[in-house]
Coordinates of C-alpha atoms and ligand atoms in Angstrom, one line a residue:
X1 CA 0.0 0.0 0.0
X2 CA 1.1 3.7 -0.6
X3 CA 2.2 4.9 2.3
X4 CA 2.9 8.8 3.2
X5 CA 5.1 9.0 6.9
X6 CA 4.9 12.5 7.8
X7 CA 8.5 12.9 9.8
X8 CA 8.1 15.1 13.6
X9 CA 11.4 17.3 14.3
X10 CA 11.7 19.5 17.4
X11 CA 14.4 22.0 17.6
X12 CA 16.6 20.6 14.7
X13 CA 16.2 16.7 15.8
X14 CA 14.0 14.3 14.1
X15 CA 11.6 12.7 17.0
X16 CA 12.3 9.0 17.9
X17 CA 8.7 8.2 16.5
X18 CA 9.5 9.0 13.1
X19 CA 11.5 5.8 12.6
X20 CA 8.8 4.1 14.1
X21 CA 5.9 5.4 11.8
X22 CA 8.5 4.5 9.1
X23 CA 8.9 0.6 9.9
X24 CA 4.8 0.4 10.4
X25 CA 4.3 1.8 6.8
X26 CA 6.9 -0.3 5.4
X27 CA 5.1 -3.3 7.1
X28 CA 2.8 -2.2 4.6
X29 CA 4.1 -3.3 1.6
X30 CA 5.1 -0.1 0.4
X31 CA 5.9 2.0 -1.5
X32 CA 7.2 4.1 1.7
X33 CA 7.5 7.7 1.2
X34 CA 8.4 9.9 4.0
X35 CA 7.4 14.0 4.1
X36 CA 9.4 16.2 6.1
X37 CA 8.2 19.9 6.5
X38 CA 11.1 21.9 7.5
X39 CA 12.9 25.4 7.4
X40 CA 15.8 23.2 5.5
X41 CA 14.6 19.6 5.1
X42 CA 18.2 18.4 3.9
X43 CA 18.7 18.8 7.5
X44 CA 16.9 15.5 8.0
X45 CA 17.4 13.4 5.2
X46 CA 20.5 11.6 6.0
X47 CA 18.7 10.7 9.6
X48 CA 15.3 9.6 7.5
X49 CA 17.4 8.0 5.0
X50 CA 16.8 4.3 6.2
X51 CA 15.6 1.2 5.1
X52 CA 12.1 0.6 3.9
X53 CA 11.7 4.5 2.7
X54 CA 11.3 4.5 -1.1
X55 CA 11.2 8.7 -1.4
X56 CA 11.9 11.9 1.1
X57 CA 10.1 14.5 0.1
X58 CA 11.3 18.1 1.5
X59 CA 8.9 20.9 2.0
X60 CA 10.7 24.1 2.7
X61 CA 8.9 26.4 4.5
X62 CA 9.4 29.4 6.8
X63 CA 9.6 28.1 10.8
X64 CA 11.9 25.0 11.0
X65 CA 8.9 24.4 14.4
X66 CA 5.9 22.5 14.0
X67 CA 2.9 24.9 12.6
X68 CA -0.7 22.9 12.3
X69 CA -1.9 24.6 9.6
X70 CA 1.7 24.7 7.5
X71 CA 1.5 21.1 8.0
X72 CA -1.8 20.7 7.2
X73 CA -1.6 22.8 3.9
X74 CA 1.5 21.2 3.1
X75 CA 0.4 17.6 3.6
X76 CA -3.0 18.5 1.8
X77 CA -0.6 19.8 -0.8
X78 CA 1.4 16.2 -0.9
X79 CA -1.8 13.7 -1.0
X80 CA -3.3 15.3 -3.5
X81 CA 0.6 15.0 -5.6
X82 CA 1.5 11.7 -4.6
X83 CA -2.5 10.2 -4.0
X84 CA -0.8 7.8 -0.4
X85 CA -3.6 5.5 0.0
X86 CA -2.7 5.5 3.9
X87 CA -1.2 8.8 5.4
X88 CA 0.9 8.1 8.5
X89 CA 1.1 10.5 11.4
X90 CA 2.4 10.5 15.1
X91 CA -0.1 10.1 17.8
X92 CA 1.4 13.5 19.3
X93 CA 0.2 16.0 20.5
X94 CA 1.7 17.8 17.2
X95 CA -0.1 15.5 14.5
X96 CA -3.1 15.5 16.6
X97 CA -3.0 19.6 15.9
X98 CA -4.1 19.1 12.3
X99 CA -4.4 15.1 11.0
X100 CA -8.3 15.2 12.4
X101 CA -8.7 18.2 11.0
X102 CA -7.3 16.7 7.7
X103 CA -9.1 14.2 7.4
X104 CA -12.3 15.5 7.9
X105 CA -11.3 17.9 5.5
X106 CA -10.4 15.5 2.6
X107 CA -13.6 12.9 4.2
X108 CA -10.6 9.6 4.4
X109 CA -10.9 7.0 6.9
X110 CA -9.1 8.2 10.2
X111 CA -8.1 6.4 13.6
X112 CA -6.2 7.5 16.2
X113 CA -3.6 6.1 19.1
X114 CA -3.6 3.3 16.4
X115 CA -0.8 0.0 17.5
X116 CA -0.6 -2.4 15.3
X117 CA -1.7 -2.6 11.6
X118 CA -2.2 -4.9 8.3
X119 CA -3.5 -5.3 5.1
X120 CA -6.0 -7.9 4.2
X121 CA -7.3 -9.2 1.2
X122 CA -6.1 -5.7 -0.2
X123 CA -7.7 -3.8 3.0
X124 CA -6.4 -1.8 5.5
X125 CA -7.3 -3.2 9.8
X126 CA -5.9 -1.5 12.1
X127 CA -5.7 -2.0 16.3
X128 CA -6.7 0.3 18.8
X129 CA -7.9 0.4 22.1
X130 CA -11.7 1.8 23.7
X131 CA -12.7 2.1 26.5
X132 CA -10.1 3.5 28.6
X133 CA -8.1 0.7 27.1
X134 CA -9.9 -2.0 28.7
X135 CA -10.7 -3.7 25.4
X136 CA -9.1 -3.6 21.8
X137 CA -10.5 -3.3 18.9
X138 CA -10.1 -3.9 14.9
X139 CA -11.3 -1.1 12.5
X140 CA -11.5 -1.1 8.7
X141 CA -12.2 1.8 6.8
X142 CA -15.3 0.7 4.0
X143 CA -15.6 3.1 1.6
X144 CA -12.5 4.6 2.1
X145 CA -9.8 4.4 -0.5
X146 CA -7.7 6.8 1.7
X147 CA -6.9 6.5 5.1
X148 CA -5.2 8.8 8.1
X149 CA -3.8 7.1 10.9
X150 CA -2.2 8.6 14.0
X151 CA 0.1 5.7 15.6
X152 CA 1.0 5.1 19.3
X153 CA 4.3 5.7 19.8
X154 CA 6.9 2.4 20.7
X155 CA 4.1 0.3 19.6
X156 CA 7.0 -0.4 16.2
X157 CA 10.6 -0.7 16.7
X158 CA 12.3 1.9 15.1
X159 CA 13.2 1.6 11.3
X160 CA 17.5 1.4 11.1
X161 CA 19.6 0.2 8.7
X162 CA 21.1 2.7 5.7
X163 CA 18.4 3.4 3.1
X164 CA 18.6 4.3 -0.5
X165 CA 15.4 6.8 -1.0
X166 CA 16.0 9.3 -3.2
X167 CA 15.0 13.0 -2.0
X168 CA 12.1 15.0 -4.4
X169 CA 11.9 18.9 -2.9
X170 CA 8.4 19.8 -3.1
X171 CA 6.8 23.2 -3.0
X172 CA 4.4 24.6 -1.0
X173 CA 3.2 28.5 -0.2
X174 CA 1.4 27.7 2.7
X175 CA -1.1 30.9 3.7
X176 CA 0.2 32.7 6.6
X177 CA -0.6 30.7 10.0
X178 CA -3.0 31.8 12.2
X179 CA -0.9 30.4 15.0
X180 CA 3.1 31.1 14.7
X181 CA 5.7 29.4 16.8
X182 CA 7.5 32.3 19.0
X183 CA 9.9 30.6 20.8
X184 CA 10.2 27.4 23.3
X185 CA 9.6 28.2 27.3
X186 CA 11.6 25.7 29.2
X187 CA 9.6 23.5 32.1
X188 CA 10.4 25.7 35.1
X189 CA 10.1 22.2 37.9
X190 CA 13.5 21.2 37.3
X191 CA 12.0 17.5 37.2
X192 CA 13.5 14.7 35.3
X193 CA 12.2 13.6 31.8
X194 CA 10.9 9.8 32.5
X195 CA 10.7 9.4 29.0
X196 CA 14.3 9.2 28.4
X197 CA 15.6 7.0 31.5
X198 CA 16.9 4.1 31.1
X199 CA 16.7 2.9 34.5
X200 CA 13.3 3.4 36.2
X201 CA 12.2 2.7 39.7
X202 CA 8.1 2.9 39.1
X203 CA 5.8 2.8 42.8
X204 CA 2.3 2.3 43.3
X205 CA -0.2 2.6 46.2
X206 CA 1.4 -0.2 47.5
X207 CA 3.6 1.9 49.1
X208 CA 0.9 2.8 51.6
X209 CA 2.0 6.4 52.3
X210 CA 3.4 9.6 51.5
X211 CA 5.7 9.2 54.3
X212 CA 7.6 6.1 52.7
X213 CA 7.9 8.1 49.4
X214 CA 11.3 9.4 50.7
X215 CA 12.4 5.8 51.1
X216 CA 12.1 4.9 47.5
X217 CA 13.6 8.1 46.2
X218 CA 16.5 7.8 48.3
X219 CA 16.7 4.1 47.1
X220 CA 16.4 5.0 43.1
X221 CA 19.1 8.0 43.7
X222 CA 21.2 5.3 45.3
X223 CA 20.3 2.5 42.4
X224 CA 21.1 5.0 39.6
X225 CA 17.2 4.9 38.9
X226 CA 15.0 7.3 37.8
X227 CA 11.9 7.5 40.3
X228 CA 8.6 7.4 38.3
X229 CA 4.8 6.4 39.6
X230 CA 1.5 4.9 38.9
X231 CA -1.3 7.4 38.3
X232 CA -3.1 7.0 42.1
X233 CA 0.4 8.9 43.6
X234 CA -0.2 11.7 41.2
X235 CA -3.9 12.2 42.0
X236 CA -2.9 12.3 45.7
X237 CA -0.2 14.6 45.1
X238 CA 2.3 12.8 46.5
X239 CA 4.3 13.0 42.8
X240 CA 4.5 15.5 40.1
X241 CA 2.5 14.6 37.0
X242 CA 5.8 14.2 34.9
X243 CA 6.6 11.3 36.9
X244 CA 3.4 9.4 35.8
X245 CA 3.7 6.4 33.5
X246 CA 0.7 4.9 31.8
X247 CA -2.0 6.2 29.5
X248 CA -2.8 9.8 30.8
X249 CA 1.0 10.1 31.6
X250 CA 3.9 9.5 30.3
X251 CA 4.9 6.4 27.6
X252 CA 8.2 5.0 28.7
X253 CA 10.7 2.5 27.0
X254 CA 13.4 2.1 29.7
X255 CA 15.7 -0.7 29.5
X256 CA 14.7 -1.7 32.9
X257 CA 11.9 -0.9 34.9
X258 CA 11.6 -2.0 38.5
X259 CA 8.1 -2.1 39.4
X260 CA 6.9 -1.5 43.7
X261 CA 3.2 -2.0 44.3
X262 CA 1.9 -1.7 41.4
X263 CA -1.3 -3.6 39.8
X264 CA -1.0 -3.6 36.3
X265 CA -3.8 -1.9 35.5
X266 CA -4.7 -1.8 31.4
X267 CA -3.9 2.4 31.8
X268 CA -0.6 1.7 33.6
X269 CA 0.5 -0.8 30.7
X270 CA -0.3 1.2 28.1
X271 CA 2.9 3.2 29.4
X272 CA 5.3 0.7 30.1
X273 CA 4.8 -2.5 29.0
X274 CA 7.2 -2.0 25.8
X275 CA 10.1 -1.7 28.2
X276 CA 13.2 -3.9 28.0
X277 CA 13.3 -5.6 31.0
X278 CA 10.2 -5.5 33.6
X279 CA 10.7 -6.6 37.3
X280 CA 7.9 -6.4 39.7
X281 CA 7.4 -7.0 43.0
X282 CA 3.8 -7.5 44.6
X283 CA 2.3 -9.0 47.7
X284 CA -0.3 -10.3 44.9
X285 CA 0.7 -13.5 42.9
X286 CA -2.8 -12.5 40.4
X287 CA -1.4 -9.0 40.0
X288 CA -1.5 -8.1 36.1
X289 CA 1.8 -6.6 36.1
X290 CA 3.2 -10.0 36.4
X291 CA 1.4 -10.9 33.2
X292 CA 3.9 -8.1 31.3
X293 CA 7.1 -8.9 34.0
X294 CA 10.1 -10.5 32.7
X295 CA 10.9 -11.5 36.2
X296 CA 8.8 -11.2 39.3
X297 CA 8.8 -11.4 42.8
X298 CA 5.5 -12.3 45.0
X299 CA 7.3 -10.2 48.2
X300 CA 6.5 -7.3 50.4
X301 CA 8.0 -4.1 48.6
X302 CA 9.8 -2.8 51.9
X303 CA 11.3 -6.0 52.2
X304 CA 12.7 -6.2 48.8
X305 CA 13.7 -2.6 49.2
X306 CA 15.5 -3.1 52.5
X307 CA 17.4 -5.8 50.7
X308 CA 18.3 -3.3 48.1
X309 CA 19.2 -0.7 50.0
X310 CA 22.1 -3.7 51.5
X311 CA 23.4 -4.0 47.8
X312 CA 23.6 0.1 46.8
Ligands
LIG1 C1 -9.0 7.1 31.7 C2 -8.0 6.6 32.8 C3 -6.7 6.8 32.6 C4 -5.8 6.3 33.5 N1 -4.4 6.6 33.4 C5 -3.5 6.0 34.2 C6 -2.1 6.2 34.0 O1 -1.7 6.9 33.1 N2 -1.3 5.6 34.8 C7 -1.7 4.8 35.8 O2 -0.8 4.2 36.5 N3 -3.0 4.6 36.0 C8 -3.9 5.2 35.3 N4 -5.2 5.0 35.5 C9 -5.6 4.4 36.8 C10 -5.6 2.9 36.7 O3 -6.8 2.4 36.2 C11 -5.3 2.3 38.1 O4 -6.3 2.7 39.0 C12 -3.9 2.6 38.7 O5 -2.9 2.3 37.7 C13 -3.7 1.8 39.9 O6 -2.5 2.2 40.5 P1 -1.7 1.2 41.4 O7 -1.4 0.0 40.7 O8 -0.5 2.0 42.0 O9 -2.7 1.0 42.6 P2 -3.6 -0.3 42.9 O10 -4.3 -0.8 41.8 O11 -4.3 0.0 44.2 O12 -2.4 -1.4 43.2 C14 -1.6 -1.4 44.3 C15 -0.8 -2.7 44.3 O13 0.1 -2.8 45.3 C16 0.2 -4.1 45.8 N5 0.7 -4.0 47.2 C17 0.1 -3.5 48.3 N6 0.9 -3.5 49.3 C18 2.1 -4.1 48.9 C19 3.3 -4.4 49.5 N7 3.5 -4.1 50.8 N8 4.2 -5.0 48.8 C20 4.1 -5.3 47.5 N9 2.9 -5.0 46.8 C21 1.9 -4.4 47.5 C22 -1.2 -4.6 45.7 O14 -1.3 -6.0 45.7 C23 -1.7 -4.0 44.4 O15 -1.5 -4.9 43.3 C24 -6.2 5.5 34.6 C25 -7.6 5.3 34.8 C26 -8.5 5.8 33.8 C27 -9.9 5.4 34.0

């Protein structure tokens, strides 16, 4: 299937998820041609230059920063050029800006916080939760011959390997935005970005109280860990909210995440459960985190932390 990726870049580096919305359209079938909407888009084509993408094709226009209605013009511009039967976007908070508002606009198919997709018998199905994630779904698109997806990010391992796509510059004279990019105010908490840890210490309610939160930081500072929470710890403002993992927080990909009194719920998953190694500890041998863990220990937390506090 013709497949349009439509690359995200924040201050001069292409976003993680672009590779990832790359190896999901080339799961496709291809071909697998990949937009990127830039101030100077040879900036980013040796870094979307990988296997699987058939064509780059660089829009310049005026702010190298995202812009919804640049983009949308511009990738209005590019379907009606290059006629993608599916149009691949980032479930971000960027794509989500102006890829409903294209779609409606252009009346495609459209889903959203898609994570896992196919073709069948020439068709396009594609996997998303409802619900608050407490069931999945498939959804096919009848009467569609054009589709725009938004897809989950870490839901495909990134695209790698060096590529051979030739690079088309296309033009596009966007109309002036209603909404400019000004400048970037930096987060003024001082707290960590969970997203990027490798290392993450994750606690739940099972820790029973605020008081024993200072416990588990120490522990994590001691561990090398990064200290991140269910959602329960945030809602009782024990935590800041950029410490939250799971579906109304943050999605994480750690290579290991130690999980303390934590359940498992479906919304806690949804943030964690592509992470490379999973270690939980609960008092509950049915606790659904064990059904993601790689290794798991039916123990008291404070007595597994005691032991780890020995070690560090
Ligand atoms: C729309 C929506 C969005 C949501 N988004 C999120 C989200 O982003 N992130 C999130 O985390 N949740 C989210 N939730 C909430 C989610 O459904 C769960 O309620 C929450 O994840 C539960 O947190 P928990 O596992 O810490 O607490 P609990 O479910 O109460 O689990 C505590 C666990 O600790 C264990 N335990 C207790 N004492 C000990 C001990 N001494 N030693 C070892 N284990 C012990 C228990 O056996 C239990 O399994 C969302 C819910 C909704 C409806």
């Amino acid at each position: 299937m013709k497949t349009l990726v439509v690359a995200e870049h924040v201050r001069g580096e292409l976003r993680p998820i672009t590779l990832e919305l790359i190896a999901a359209a080339a799961s496709l079938g291809g071909p697998v041609e990949v937009a990127v909407i830039a101030a100077d888009p040879a900036a980013y084509t040796d870094a979307l230059n990988v296997e699987g993408v058939d064509e780059i094709l660089g829009v310049a226009v005026e702010s190298d920063e995202f812009e919804n209605d640049v983009y949308q013009q511009a990738v209005e511009k590019l379907i009606a050029e290059r006629d993608p039967q599916v149009v691949v976007l980032g479930f971000t908070v960027n794509s989500m800006g102006y890829g409903p508002a294209l779609a409606a606009k252009l009346g495609t198919g459209f889903a959203s916080d898609v994570f896992a997709l196919r073709e069948e018998g020439g068709e396009l199905v594609a996997e998303r939760s409802f619900y608050g994630a407490k069931v999945n779904g498939e959804i096919d698109f009848p009467g569609h011959d054009r589709v725009v997806l938004l897809l989950r990010a870490t839901a495909w391992p990134p695209a790698e390997g060096a590529g051979s796509a030739g690079v088309t510059e296309v033009s596009v004279e966007p109309t002036p935005s209603r909404a400019r990019h000004t400048g970037w105010v930096e987060v003024q908490t001082g707290d960590v970005d969970i997203t990027t840890a490798d290392f993450l210490l994750s606690v739940g309610r099972g820790i029973g109280d605020k008081e024993n939160l200072e416990q588990f930081e120490e522990l994590a500072q001691a561990m090398g860990a990064t200290l991140s929470c269910s959602r329960p710890l945030v809602d009782a403002g024990w935590m800041p909210s950029a410490r939250q993992v799971g579906q109304s927080g943050k999605t994480v990909k750690s290579k290991v995440y130690l999980v303390l009194g934590i359940s498992g719920a479906v919304q806690h998953l949804a943030g964690m459960k592509t992470c490379g190694t999973i270690i939980a500890v609960n008092t509950d041998p049915e606790a659904a985190i064990f059904n993601v863990a790689h290794y798991g220990a039916v123990a008291d937390l404070f007595e597994v932390a005691e032991e780890l506090e020995k070690l560090y």
